[in-house]
Short mmCIF file of C-alpha atoms in Angstrom, two decimals:
data_model
loop_
_atom_site.label_atom_id
_atom_site.label_comp_id
_atom_site.label_asym_id
_atom_site.label_seq_id
_atom_site.Cartn_x
_atom_site.Cartn_y
_atom_site.Cartn_z
CA UNK A 1 7.23 2.96 -26.45
CA UNK A 2 6.23 0.37 -23.90
CA UNK A 3 6.45 1.05 -20.18
CA UNK A 4 6.43 -1.57 -17.43
CA UNK A 5 5.64 0.22 -14.18
CA UNK A 6 6.43 -1.89 -11.10
CA UNK A 7 5.85 -1.36 -7.41
CA UNK A 8 8.78 -2.39 -5.21
CA UNK A 9 8.89 -5.70 -3.33
CA UNK A 10 7.92 -6.21 0.29
CA UNK A 11 9.73 -4.49 3.17
CA UNK A 12 9.64 -5.00 6.93
CA UNK A 13 7.62 -1.81 7.28
CA UNK A 14 5.05 -3.16 4.82
CA UNK A 15 4.53 -6.26 6.94
CA UNK A 16 4.51 -4.25 10.19
CA UNK A 17 1.95 -1.74 8.88
CA UNK A 18 4.18 1.31 9.24
CA UNK A 19 4.12 4.36 6.98
CA UNK A 20 7.23 4.34 4.81
CA UNK A 21 6.80 7.32 2.54
CA UNK A 22 10.22 8.65 1.64
CA UNK A 23 12.05 6.81 4.43
CA UNK A 24 14.75 4.81 2.65
CA UNK A 25 13.96 1.22 3.64
CA UNK A 26 15.22 -1.90 1.86
CA UNK A 27 13.49 -5.08 0.71
CA UNK A 28 13.12 -7.85 3.25
CA UNK A 29 13.80 -11.53 2.50
CA UNK A 30 10.31 -12.10 1.15
CA UNK A 31 10.50 -8.91 -0.91
CA UNK A 32 13.68 -10.18 -2.54
CA UNK A 33 11.97 -13.51 -3.21
CA UNK A 34 8.91 -11.88 -4.80
CA UNK A 35 11.14 -9.66 -6.93
CA UNK A 36 13.03 -12.80 -8.01
CA UNK A 37 9.81 -14.54 -9.08
CA UNK A 38 8.81 -11.39 -10.95
CA UNK A 39 12.24 -11.26 -12.60
CA UNK A 40 11.75 -14.81 -13.87
CA UNK A 41 8.37 -13.85 -15.31
CA UNK A 42 9.86 -10.80 -17.05
CA UNK A 43 13.14 -12.37 -18.16
CA UNK A 44 12.33 -12.23 -21.88
CA UNK A 45 11.32 -8.56 -21.97
CA UNK A 46 13.98 -6.62 -23.95
CA UNK A 47 14.38 -3.59 -21.71
CA UNK A 48 16.35 -0.68 -23.15
CA UNK A 49 16.26 1.57 -20.10
CA UNK A 50 15.23 1.60 -16.44
CA UNK A 51 13.97 4.66 -14.58
CA UNK A 52 13.69 4.23 -10.83
CA UNK A 53 12.76 6.14 -7.73
CA UNK A 54 15.97 6.97 -5.83
CA UNK A 55 14.70 5.07 -2.76
CA UNK A 56 16.57 1.80 -2.17
CA UNK A 57 13.56 -0.52 -2.17
CA UNK A 58 12.54 0.59 -5.67
CA UNK A 59 16.03 0.50 -7.13
CA UNK A 60 16.73 -2.88 -5.52
CA UNK A 61 13.55 -4.28 -7.09
CA UNK A 62 14.57 -2.92 -10.50
CA UNK A 63 18.05 -4.40 -10.24
CA UNK A 64 16.63 -7.84 -9.37
CA UNK A 65 14.19 -7.70 -12.30
CA UNK A 66 16.90 -6.65 -14.74
CA UNK A 67 19.33 -9.32 -13.54
CA UNK A 68 22.38 -9.61 -15.80
CA UNK A 69 20.98 -7.40 -18.55
CA UNK A 70 23.22 -4.41 -19.23
CA UNK A 71 20.48 -1.80 -19.04
CA UNK A 72 21.14 1.83 -18.03
CA UNK A 73 19.45 2.80 -14.77
CA UNK A 74 18.40 6.42 -14.22
CA UNK A 75 16.95 7.81 -10.98
CA UNK A 76 14.13 10.36 -11.01
CA UNK A 77 12.94 11.98 -7.77
CA UNK A 78 9.51 12.71 -9.25
CA UNK A 79 8.53 9.04 -8.91
CA UNK A 80 9.59 8.62 -5.28
CA UNK A 81 6.86 7.75 -2.80
CA UNK A 82 4.47 10.22 -1.17
CA UNK A 83 6.01 11.95 1.82
CA UNK A 84 4.23 11.34 5.13
CA UNK A 85 6.61 13.77 6.85
CA UNK A 86 6.75 13.33 10.63
CA UNK A 87 4.27 10.43 10.45
CA UNK A 88 6.77 8.14 8.72
CA UNK A 89 7.58 5.05 10.76
CA UNK A 90 4.32 5.21 12.71
CA UNK A 91 1.85 2.34 12.82
CA UNK A 92 -1.19 2.97 10.62
CA UNK A 93 -3.38 -0.11 11.12
CA UNK A 94 -6.12 -0.39 13.72
CA UNK A 95 -4.00 -2.83 15.74
CA UNK A 96 -0.92 -0.58 15.96
CA UNK A 97 -2.27 2.91 15.25
CA UNK A 98 0.14 5.66 16.34
CA UNK A 99 -0.68 8.60 14.06
CA UNK A 100 -1.75 11.80 15.91
CA UNK A 101 -5.19 12.00 14.26
CA UNK A 102 -8.17 9.68 14.55
CA UNK A 103 -8.14 6.38 12.70
CA UNK A 104 -11.22 7.60 10.82
CA UNK A 105 -9.38 10.74 9.66
CA UNK A 106 -6.33 8.80 8.52
CA UNK A 107 -8.52 6.23 6.76
CA UNK A 108 -9.43 8.91 4.22
CA UNK A 109 -6.03 8.14 2.67
CA UNK A 110 -7.71 4.96 1.37
CA UNK A 111 -11.38 5.94 1.16
CA UNK A 112 -11.16 9.57 -0.03
CA UNK A 113 -7.51 10.19 -0.91
CA UNK A 114 -7.95 13.53 -2.67
CA UNK A 115 -9.39 14.94 0.58
CA UNK A 116 -6.88 13.21 2.86
CA UNK A 117 -5.17 15.71 5.17
CA UNK A 118 -1.47 14.84 5.54
CA UNK A 119 0.85 15.84 8.34
CA UNK A 120 1.86 19.51 8.21
CA UNK A 121 5.23 18.48 6.80
CA UNK A 122 3.77 15.77 4.57
CA UNK A 123 2.52 15.69 0.99
CA UNK A 124 -1.01 15.64 -0.40
CA UNK A 125 -2.07 12.99 -2.91
CA UNK A 126 -2.78 15.72 -5.49
CA UNK A 127 0.84 16.87 -5.19
CA UNK A 128 2.09 13.35 -5.92
CA UNK A 129 -0.22 13.21 -8.95
CA UNK A 130 1.17 16.51 -10.22
CA UNK A 131 4.84 15.53 -10.10
CA UNK A 132 4.29 12.03 -11.45
CA UNK A 133 2.05 13.28 -14.27
CA UNK A 134 4.80 15.72 -15.27
CA UNK A 135 7.23 12.77 -15.30
CA UNK A 136 4.99 10.64 -17.54
CA UNK A 137 4.08 13.45 -19.93
CA UNK A 138 7.73 14.38 -20.36
CA UNK A 139 8.81 10.76 -20.82
CA UNK A 140 6.37 9.91 -23.61
CA UNK A 141 7.52 12.97 -25.58
CA UNK A 142 11.23 12.04 -25.66
CA UNK A 143 12.07 11.38 -29.35
CA UNK A 144 14.84 8.88 -28.62
CA UNK A 145 12.53 6.72 -26.49
CA UNK A 146 9.70 6.22 -28.96
CA UNK A 147 10.78 2.69 -29.90
CA UNK A 148 12.10 1.74 -26.46
CA UNK A 149 10.94 -0.65 -23.76
CA UNK A 150 11.35 0.93 -20.34
CA UNK A 151 11.13 -0.45 -16.80
CA UNK A 152 9.88 2.07 -14.21
CA UNK A 153 10.31 1.15 -10.53
CA UNK A 154 8.29 3.10 -8.02
CA UNK A 155 5.95 2.77 -5.01
CA UNK A 156 2.34 2.03 -4.13
CA UNK A 157 0.92 5.54 -4.00
CA UNK A 158 3.33 6.87 -6.62
CA UNK A 159 2.47 4.09 -9.08
CA UNK A 160 -1.23 4.89 -8.76
CA UNK A 161 -0.38 8.58 -9.23
CA UNK A 162 1.70 7.92 -12.38
CA UNK A 163 -1.24 6.04 -13.87
CA UNK A 164 -4.01 8.26 -12.50
CA UNK A 165 -4.65 10.20 -15.70
CA UNK A 166 -4.81 6.93 -17.68
CA UNK A 167 -7.51 5.26 -15.61
CA UNK A 168 -11.08 5.33 -16.91
CA UNK A 169 -12.13 7.03 -13.66
CA UNK A 170 -9.31 9.25 -12.43
CA UNK A 171 -11.26 10.07 -9.25
CA UNK A 172 -10.99 6.42 -8.23
CA UNK A 173 -7.38 6.87 -7.17
CA UNK A 174 -6.69 3.43 -5.67
CA UNK A 175 -8.65 1.46 -8.26
CA UNK A 176 -9.93 -0.78 -5.47
CA UNK A 177 -6.67 -1.39 -3.59
CA UNK A 178 -3.09 -0.42 -2.98
CA UNK A 179 -1.13 -2.17 -5.77
CA UNK A 180 0.43 -5.41 -4.48
CA UNK A 181 4.19 -5.60 -4.00
CA UNK A 182 5.88 -6.23 -7.37
CA UNK A 183 2.63 -5.58 -9.27
CA UNK A 184 3.32 -4.50 -12.86
CA UNK A 185 1.22 -2.20 -15.03
CA UNK A 186 1.87 -1.95 -18.76
CA UNK A 187 1.51 1.28 -20.73
CA UNK A 188 1.92 1.81 -24.46
CA UNK A 189 2.71 5.28 -25.76
CA UNK A 190 2.79 6.68 -29.28
CA UNK A 191 2.67 10.23 -30.63
CA UNK A 192 2.85 11.58 -27.09
CA UNK A 193 -0.27 9.69 -25.97
CA UNK A 194 -0.14 6.97 -23.32
CA UNK A 195 -2.66 4.13 -22.97
CA UNK A 196 -2.92 1.66 -20.08
CA UNK A 197 -2.88 -1.89 -21.47
CA UNK A 198 -2.72 -3.98 -18.28
CA UNK A 199 -2.96 -3.16 -14.58
CA UNK A 200 -1.48 -4.85 -11.48
CA UNK A 201 -0.12 -7.98 -13.15
CA UNK A 202 1.65 -10.23 -10.66
CA UNK A 203 3.86 -13.23 -11.32
CA UNK A 204 3.56 -14.95 -7.93
CA UNK A 205 0.64 -16.78 -6.30
CA UNK A 206 -2.25 -14.30 -5.78
CA UNK A 207 -2.94 -15.95 -2.42
CA UNK A 208 0.28 -14.31 -1.19
CA UNK A 209 -0.99 -10.77 -1.77
CA UNK A 210 -1.14 -8.78 1.46
CA UNK A 211 -3.77 -6.08 1.92
CA UNK A 212 -1.59 -3.31 3.33
CA UNK A 213 -4.54 -1.62 4.98
CA UNK A 214 -5.44 -4.69 7.10
CA UNK A 215 -2.24 -6.75 7.01
CA UNK A 216 -4.22 -9.82 5.94
CA UNK A 217 -3.68 -12.05 2.94
CA UNK A 218 -6.12 -11.88 0.06
CA UNK A 219 -9.28 -13.81 0.67
CA UNK A 220 -8.89 -14.00 4.47
#
């Protein structure tokens, strides 16, 4: 089994620095373009199945990558994004900060995510890891999928959570950064055991990567 785990393309809330969580936003024009470039780079991969978060931006990214291929698409709520609850839609960068805690407290989401305190109606990072780990462990055990190539479309935090148990240091949740839009990680699985083969592969110019935390392009 080979899994290609992709983060969705860019949205207007990504560029504006607003918490999306489980709010059902769509790709913007640039997000569609980045997904199209990624689709070209992945055009020769013989996908047998696609599993996507039910949120539109993830499914839209998957559909662009798959193109004309007649591949079944299945939605799984376990790989939807972290819920920020009542904080969703609020600005989370220093320049537009609107969240009802201090910027320092919120910044733990990036610097110390397992101790990040979400909104009362939000979701902890550990909870996202639990549901996504259950998803991955169940998937790699499915007998009919053992020889399949599967596209999995998810979100920044959820992608890191899916892969968390496969990283060399599982306490380093972000692995240095939020995965770029349309970043692809490749996992091979056999005999119920999954191994990360490649992380955060992108098919567009790396200079276009936006650091979500700051809103700046890489290297600036």
